Coordinates of N, CA and C in Angstrom, one line a residue:
M1 N -5.1 24.5 2.0 CA -4.4 23.4 1.4 C -2.9 23.8 0.9
P2 N -1.9 23.5 1.6 CA -0.7 24.0 1.3 C -0.2 23.9 -0.3
F3 N -0.6 22.7 -0.9 CA -0.3 22.5 -2.3 C -1.5 22.5 -3.3
G4 N -2.7 22.9 -2.6 CA -4.0 22.9 -3.4 C -4.4 21.6 -3.8
Q5 N -4.1 20.6 -2.9 CA -4.5 19.1 -3.2 C -4.9 18.5 -1.9
M6 N -5.5 17.4 -1.8 CA -5.8 16.4 -0.8 C -4.6 15.4 -0.9
P7 N -4.3 14.8 0.2 CA -4.9 15.0 1.7 C -4.1 16.1 2.3
V8 N -4.6 16.6 3.4 CA -4.1 17.6 4.4 C -4.5 17.1 5.8
L9 N -3.5 17.3 6.6 CA -3.6 17.1 8.0 C -3.3 18.4 8.7
E10 N -4.1 18.8 9.6 CA -3.9 19.9 10.4 C -3.5 19.3 11.7
V11 N -2.3 19.8 12.4 CA -1.9 19.6 13.7 C -1.5 20.9 14.2
D12 N -2.2 21.2 15.6 CA -1.9 22.4 16.2 C -1.7 23.7 15.2
G13 N -2.7 23.8 14.2 CA -2.6 24.9 13.4 C -1.6 24.8 12.1
Y14 N -0.7 23.7 12.2 CA 0.4 23.4 11.0 C -0.5 22.6 10.0
K15 N -0.6 23.1 8.8 CA -1.1 22.2 7.7 C -0.2 21.3 7.0
M16 N -0.2 20.0 7.1 CA 0.7 19.2 6.5 C 0.1 18.4 5.3
A17 N 0.8 18.4 4.1 CA 0.3 17.9 2.8 C 1.2 16.7 2.4
Q18 N 0.7 15.8 1.6 CA 1.4 14.7 1.0 C 1.2 13.4 1.9
T19 N 0.6 12.5 1.2 CA 0.3 11.2 1.8 C 1.3 10.6 2.6
V20 N 2.6 10.4 2.0 CA 3.5 9.8 2.7 C 4.0 10.6 3.9
A21 N 4.2 11.9 3.8 CA 4.6 12.7 4.8 C 3.6 12.6 6.0
I22 N 2.3 12.7 5.7 CA 1.2 12.5 6.8 C 1.5 11.1 7.3
C23 N 1.5 10.1 6.7 CA 1.5 8.7 7.2 C 2.8 8.6 8.0
N24 N 4.0 9.0 7.6 CA 5.2 9.0 8.3 C 5.1 9.7 9.6
Y25 N 4.5 10.9 9.6 CA 4.1 11.6 10.9 C 3.3 10.8 11.9
L26 N 2.2 10.3 11.5 CA 1.3 9.6 12.1 C 2.0 8.2 12.7
A27 N 2.7 7.5 11.9 CA 3.4 6.3 12.3 C 4.3 6.7 13.4
R28 N 5.1 7.9 13.3 CA 5.8 8.1 14.6 C 5.2 8.4 15.8
E29 N 4.1 9.1 15.4 CA 3.1 9.5 16.7 C 2.5 8.2 17.4
F30 N 2.3 7.2 16.6 CA 1.5 6.0 17.1 C 2.4 4.8 17.2
G31 N 3.8 4.8 17.2 CA 4.6 3.7 17.3 C 4.6 2.8 16.3
L32 N 4.3 3.3 14.9 CA 4.4 2.4 13.9 C 5.5 2.8 12.8
G33 N 6.3 3.6 13.5 CA 7.6 4.1 12.6 C 8.8 3.4 12.8
G34 N 8.9 2.3 13.4 CA 10.3 1.8 13.7 C 10.9 2.2 14.9
K35 N 11.6 1.2 15.4 CA 12.4 1.4 16.7 C 13.8 2.1 16.6
T36 N 14.4 1.9 15.4 CA 15.7 2.4 15.0 C 15.7 3.1 13.8
S37 N 16.7 3.8 13.4 CA 16.9 4.6 12.1 C 16.9 3.5 11.1
L38 N 17.4 2.5 11.2 CA 17.5 1.4 10.1 C 16.1 0.8 10.0
E39 N 15.5 0.6 11.0 CA 14.0 0.1 11.0 C 13.2 1.2 10.1
T40 N 13.3 2.5 10.4 CA 12.6 3.5 9.8 C 13.0 3.5 8.4
A41 N 14.2 3.4 8.0 CA 14.6 3.3 6.6 C 14.0 2.1 6.0
S42 N 14.0 1.0 6.5 CA 13.4 -0.1 6.0 C 11.9 0.0 5.7
I43 N 11.2 0.6 6.7 CA 9.8 0.9 6.5 C 9.7 1.9 5.3
D44 N 10.4 2.9 5.3 CA 10.3 3.8 4.2 C 10.6 3.1 2.9
Q45 N 11.4 2.2 2.7 CA 11.8 1.5 1.6 C 10.4 0.7 1.1
V46 N 9.8 0.0 1.9 CA 8.6 -0.7 1.6 C 7.5 0.3 1.3
V47 N 7.4 1.5 2.0 CA 6.3 2.3 1.4 C 6.6 2.9 0.2
C48 N 7.9 3.2 -0.1 CA 8.2 3.8 -1.4 C 7.9 2.7 -2.6
L49 N 8.1 1.4 -2.2 CA 7.8 0.4 -3.1 C 6.3 0.3 -3.6
V50 N 5.6 0.5 -2.5 CA 4.0 0.4 -2.7 C 3.7 1.7 -3.5
E51 N 4.4 2.8 -3.2 CA 4.1 4.0 -4.1 C 4.4 3.8 -5.5
D52 N 5.5 3.2 -5.9 CA 5.9 2.8 -7.1 C 5.0 1.9 -7.9
F53 N 4.4 0.9 -7.0 CA 3.6 -0.1 -7.6 C 2.1 0.7 -7.9
F54 N 1.7 1.6 -6.9 CA 0.5 2.3 -7.2 C 0.7 3.3 -8.4
G55 N 1.9 3.7 -8.5 CA 2.1 4.8 -9.6 C 1.9 4.0 -11.0
A56 N 2.4 2.8 -11.2 CA 2.5 2.1 -12.3 C 0.9 1.9 -12.7
F57 N 0.1 1.6 -11.6 CA -1.4 1.4 -11.8 C -2.0 2.7 -12.1
F58 N -1.7 3.7 -11.6 CA -2.5 5.1 -11.8 C -2.1 5.5 -13.2
R59 N -1.0 5.4 -13.7 CA -0.6 5.7 -15.1 C -1.6 4.8 -16.1
A60 N -1.9 3.7 -15.8 CA -2.8 3.0 -16.6 C -4.2 3.4 -16.4
F61 N -4.5 3.6 -15.2 CA -5.9 3.9 -14.9 C -6.4 5.2 -15.4
K62 N -5.5 6.2 -15.5 CA -5.8 7.5 -15.8 C -5.9 7.7 -17.4
E63 N -5.5 6.7 -18.1 CA -5.4 6.8 -19.7 C -6.8 7.2 -20.2
K64 N -6.9 8.0 -21.0 CA -8.2 8.6 -21.5 C -8.7 7.6 -22.7
D65 N -7.7 7.1 -23.5 CA -8.2 6.2 -24.6 C -8.4 4.8 -24.1
E66 N -9.8 4.5 -24.4 CA -10.2 3.1 -23.6 C -9.5 2.0 -24.1
T67 N -9.2 1.9 -25.4 CA -8.5 0.7 -25.9 C -7.1 0.7 -25.4
R68 N -6.3 1.8 -25.3 CA -5.1 1.9 -24.7 C -5.1 1.5 -23.3
K69 N -6.1 2.2 -22.6 CA -6.2 2.0 -21.2 C -6.4 0.4 -20.8
A70 N -7.2 -0.3 -21.6 CA -7.2 -1.7 -21.4 C -6.0 -2.5 -21.6
E71 N -5.2 -2.1 -22.6 CA -4.0 -2.6 -22.9 C -3.0 -2.4 -21.7
L72 N -2.9 -1.2 -21.4 CA -2.1 -0.7 -20.2 C -2.5 -1.6 -18.8
L73 N -3.7 -1.7 -18.6 CA -4.2 -2.4 -17.4 C -3.9 -3.8 -17.5
K74 N -4.0 -4.4 -18.6 CA -3.6 -5.9 -18.8 C -2.2 -6.0 -18.6
A75 N -1.3 -5.0 -19.2 CA 0.1 -5.3 -19.0 C 0.5 -5.0 -17.5
Y76 N -0.2 -4.1 -16.8 CA 0.1 -3.9 -15.5 C -0.2 -5.2 -14.6
R77 N -1.5 -5.8 -14.9 CA -1.8 -7.0 -14.1 C -0.9 -8.1 -14.6
D78 N -0.6 -8.3 -15.6 CA 0.3 -9.5 -16.1 C 1.7 -9.3 -16.1
E79 N 2.3 -8.0 -16.0 CA 3.6 -7.9 -16.0 C 4.1 -7.1 -14.8
E80 N 3.4 -5.9 -14.5 CA 4.1 -5.1 -13.4 C 3.7 -5.7 -12.1
A81 N 2.4 -6.2 -12.0 CA 2.0 -6.8 -10.6 C 2.8 -7.8 -10.1
P82 N 2.9 -8.9 -11.0 CA 3.9 -9.9 -10.5 C 5.4 -9.5 -10.3
K83 N 5.8 -8.6 -10.9 CA 7.2 -8.1 -10.5 C 7.2 -7.5 -9.1
Y84 N 6.2 -6.5 -8.9 CA 6.1 -5.8 -7.5 C 5.7 -7.0 -6.4
M85 N 4.8 -7.9 -6.6 CA 4.4 -8.8 -5.6 C 5.5 -9.7 -5.5
G86 N 6.3 -10.1 -6.3 CA 7.5 -10.9 -6.2 C 8.4 -10.2 -5.2
M87 N 8.5 -8.8 -5.3 CA 9.5 -8.1 -4.5 C 8.9 -8.2 -2.9
F88 N 7.7 -8.0 -2.8 CA 6.9 -8.0 -1.5 C 7.1 -9.3 -0.9
E89 N 6.9 -10.4 -1.7 CA 6.9 -11.8 -1.2 C 8.5 -12.1 -0.7
K90 N 9.5 -11.6 -1.6 CA 10.8 -12.0 -1.1 C 11.2 -11.0 0.2
L91 N 10.7 -9.9 0.2 CA 10.9 -9.2 1.6 C 10.4 -9.8 2.8
L92 N 9.1 -10.5 2.6 CA 8.5 -11.3 3.8 C 9.1 -12.6 4.1
Q93 N 9.8 -13.3 3.2 CA 10.3 -14.5 3.4 C 11.3 -14.4 4.4
N94 N 11.4 -15.5 5.2 CA 12.4 -15.7 6.3 C 12.1 -14.6 7.4
K95 N 10.8 -13.9 7.5 CA 10.6 -13.1 8.4 C 9.7 -13.7 9.5
P96 N 10.2 -14.3 10.7 CA 9.6 -15.1 11.6 C 8.3 -14.3 12.1
S97 N 8.3 -13.0 12.2 CA 7.2 -12.3 12.7 C 6.1 -12.2 11.9
G98 N 6.3 -12.4 10.5 CA 5.4 -12.1 9.4 C 5.2 -10.6 9.0
Y99 N 5.8 -9.9 9.6 CA 5.9 -8.5 9.2 C 7.1 -8.0 8.4
F100 N 7.0 -6.9 7.8 CA 8.0 -6.5 7.0 C 9.2 -6.1 7.6
V101 N 9.0 -5.4 8.9 CA 10.3 -4.8 9.7 C 9.8 -5.1 11.2
G102 N 10.8 -5.8 11.8 CA 10.6 -5.9 13.2 C 9.6 -7.0 13.5
D103 N 9.1 -6.9 14.8 CA 8.3 -8.0 15.3 C 6.8 -7.5 15.5
T104 N 6.5 -6.5 15.2 CA 5.1 -5.8 15.2 C 4.7 -5.0 14.0
A105 N 3.5 -4.8 13.8 CA 3.0 -4.0 12.6 C 3.6 -2.5 12.6
T106 N 3.8 -2.3 11.3 CA 4.4 -0.9 11.1 C 3.8 -0.2 10.0
L107 N 4.1 1.0 9.6 CA 3.6 1.7 8.5 C 3.7 0.8 7.1
A108 N 4.8 0.1 7.1 CA 5.1 -0.7 6.0 C 4.0 -1.7 5.8
D109 N 3.5 -2.3 6.8 CA 2.5 -3.5 6.8 C 1.2 -2.9 6.5
I110 N 1.0 -1.8 7.1 CA -0.3 -1.1 6.7 C -0.5 -0.6 5.2
F111 N 0.7 -0.2 4.7 CA 0.5 0.3 3.4 C 0.4 -0.8 2.4
V112 N 1.2 -1.9 2.6 CA 1.1 -3.1 1.7 C -0.1 -3.8 1.9
F113 N -0.7 -3.9 3.1 CA -2.0 -4.4 3.4 C -3.1 -3.8 2.5
E114 N -3.3 -2.4 2.6 CA -4.4 -1.7 2.0 C -4.2 -1.7 0.6
F115 N -3.1 -1.7 0.0 CA -2.9 -1.6 -1.4 C -3.2 -3.1 -2.0
M116 N -2.8 -4.1 -1.3 CA -3.1 -5.5 -1.8 C -4.4 -5.8 -1.5
W117 N -5.1 -5.5 -0.5 CA -6.5 -5.6 -0.1 C -7.3 -5.0 -1.2
S118 N -7.1 -3.8 -1.7 CA -7.8 -3.1 -2.8 C -7.6 -3.9 -4.2
F119 N -6.2 -4.1 -4.2 CA -5.9 -4.8 -5.6 C -6.4 -6.1 -5.7
N120 N -6.5 -7.0 -4.7 CA -7.0 -8.3 -4.7 C -8.6 -8.2 -4.9
A121 N -9.2 -7.1 -4.3 CA -10.7 -7.0 -4.4 C -11.0 -6.8 -5.9
R122 N -10.3 -6.1 -6.7 CA -10.4 -5.8 -8.1 C -10.0 -7.0 -9.0
N123 N -9.0 -7.8 -8.4 CA -8.5 -9.0 -9.2 C -8.4 -10.2 -8.3
P124 N -9.5 -11.0 -7.9 CA -9.5 -12.0 -7.1 C -8.6 -13.1 -7.6
G125 N -7.9 -13.6 -6.5 CA -6.9 -14.6 -6.9 C -5.6 -14.2 -7.1
I126 N -5.4 -13.0 -7.4 CA -4.1 -12.3 -7.8 C -3.0 -12.8 -6.8
L127 N -3.1 -12.9 -5.7 CA -2.2 -13.2 -4.7 C -1.9 -14.9 -4.5
D128 N -2.6 -15.6 -5.2 CA -2.6 -17.1 -5.1 C -1.2 -17.5 -5.1
N129 N -0.2 -17.0 -5.8 CA 1.1 -17.6 -6.0 C 2.2 -16.9 -4.9
Y130 N 1.6 -16.2 -4.1 CA 2.5 -15.4 -3.0 C 2.0 -15.8 -1.7
P131 N 2.5 -17.0 -1.2 CA 2.0 -17.3 0.1 C 2.5 -16.5 1.3
A132 N 3.6 -15.9 1.2 CA 3.9 -15.0 2.3 C 3.2 -13.8 2.3
L133 N 2.8 -13.4 1.1 CA 1.9 -12.1 1.0 C 0.4 -12.5 1.5
V134 N -0.1 -13.6 1.2 CA -1.3 -14.0 1.7 C -1.4 -14.1 3.2
A135 N -0.3 -14.8 3.7 CA -0.2 -14.9 5.2 C -0.1 -13.4 5.9
H136 N 0.6 -12.5 5.2 CA 0.6 -11.2 5.7 C -0.6 -10.5 5.7
Q137 N -1.4 -10.7 4.5 CA -2.8 -10.1 4.6 C -3.7 -10.6 5.6
E138 N -3.5 -11.9 5.9 CA -4.4 -12.5 6.9 C -4.1 -11.9 8.2
K139 N -2.5 -11.8 8.5 CA -2.1 -11.3 9.8 C -2.5 -9.9 10.1
V140 N -2.2 -9.0 9.1 CA -2.6 -7.7 9.2 C -4.2 -7.5 9.3
G141 N -4.9 -8.1 8.6 CA -6.4 -8.0 8.4 C -6.9 -8.4 9.7
S142 N -6.3 -9.2 10.6 CA -6.7 -9.7 11.8 C -6.6 -8.8 13.0
I143 N -5.8 -7.8 12.7 CA -5.6 -6.7 13.7 C -6.9 -6.2 14.2
P144 N -7.3 -6.2 15.6 CA -8.6 -5.8 15.8 C -9.2 -4.4 15.2
R145 N -8.4 -3.4 15.2 CA -8.9 -2.2 14.8 C -8.8 -2.2 13.1
I146 N -8.2 -2.8 12.6 CA -8.1 -2.9 11.1 C -9.3 -3.7 10.7
K147 N -9.4 -4.9 11.3 CA -10.7 -5.8 11.2 C -11.8 -5.0 11.4
A148 N -12.2 -4.2 12.4 CA -13.3 -3.3 12.6 C -13.6 -2.3 11.4
Y149 N -12.5 -1.7 11.1 CA -12.2 -0.7 9.9 C -13.0 -1.4 8.7
L150 N -12.3 -2.4 8.3 CA -12.7 -3.1 7.1 C -14.3 -3.5 7.1
A151 N -14.7 -3.9 8.4 CA -16.0 -4.4 8.4 C -17.0 -3.2 8.1
A152 N -16.8 -2.1 8.5 CA -17.5 -0.8 8.4 C -17.2 -0.1 7.2
R153 N -16.1 -0.5 6.4 CA -15.8 0.5 5.4 C -16.7 0.4 4.1
K154 N -17.1 1.6 3.7 CA -17.9 1.7 2.5 C -17.1 1.3 1.4
H155 N -17.7 0.7 0.2 CA -17.1 0.4 -1.0 C -17.0 1.6 -1.8
T156 N -15.7 1.6 -2.4 CA -15.4 2.8 -3.4 C -14.8 2.0 -4.5
D157 N -14.7 2.7 -5.6 CA -13.9 2.2 -6.8 C -12.6 2.4 -6.7
M158 N -11.9 3.3 -5.9 CA -10.5 3.5 -5.9 C -10.1 3.1 -4.5

């Protein structure tokens, strides 16, 4: 493990670390990385926003003091989450394709879908005020391979 932590992807003997680096590599390999440099940058922008959203959650989640943790998680749900979901909603508005970038699913869509799917599972109804985000979840969740994966996915707490 190059940095002593997971995840690691090995390709032709080369060990690659860091989630976003691995995902960007795989997105390019499988046609999910954008058709132009501007599309790629737009995808990266959305992926980075998901990382920011997750980072805010993780800071609260890893708090050791249970009282403080409960306060931080409540603030996250009530303040941080609406801020980020509003940003995603705005990015999706006026996109005829229903995808964040271009006219097909990209890494941006998969990143947002997975995070929102997990977040909504822990907070049912949290997406109710974000119709474009709800439509996006339905659209990406109906992609045959994603739908099959979700049907077979084992439940975890993270």
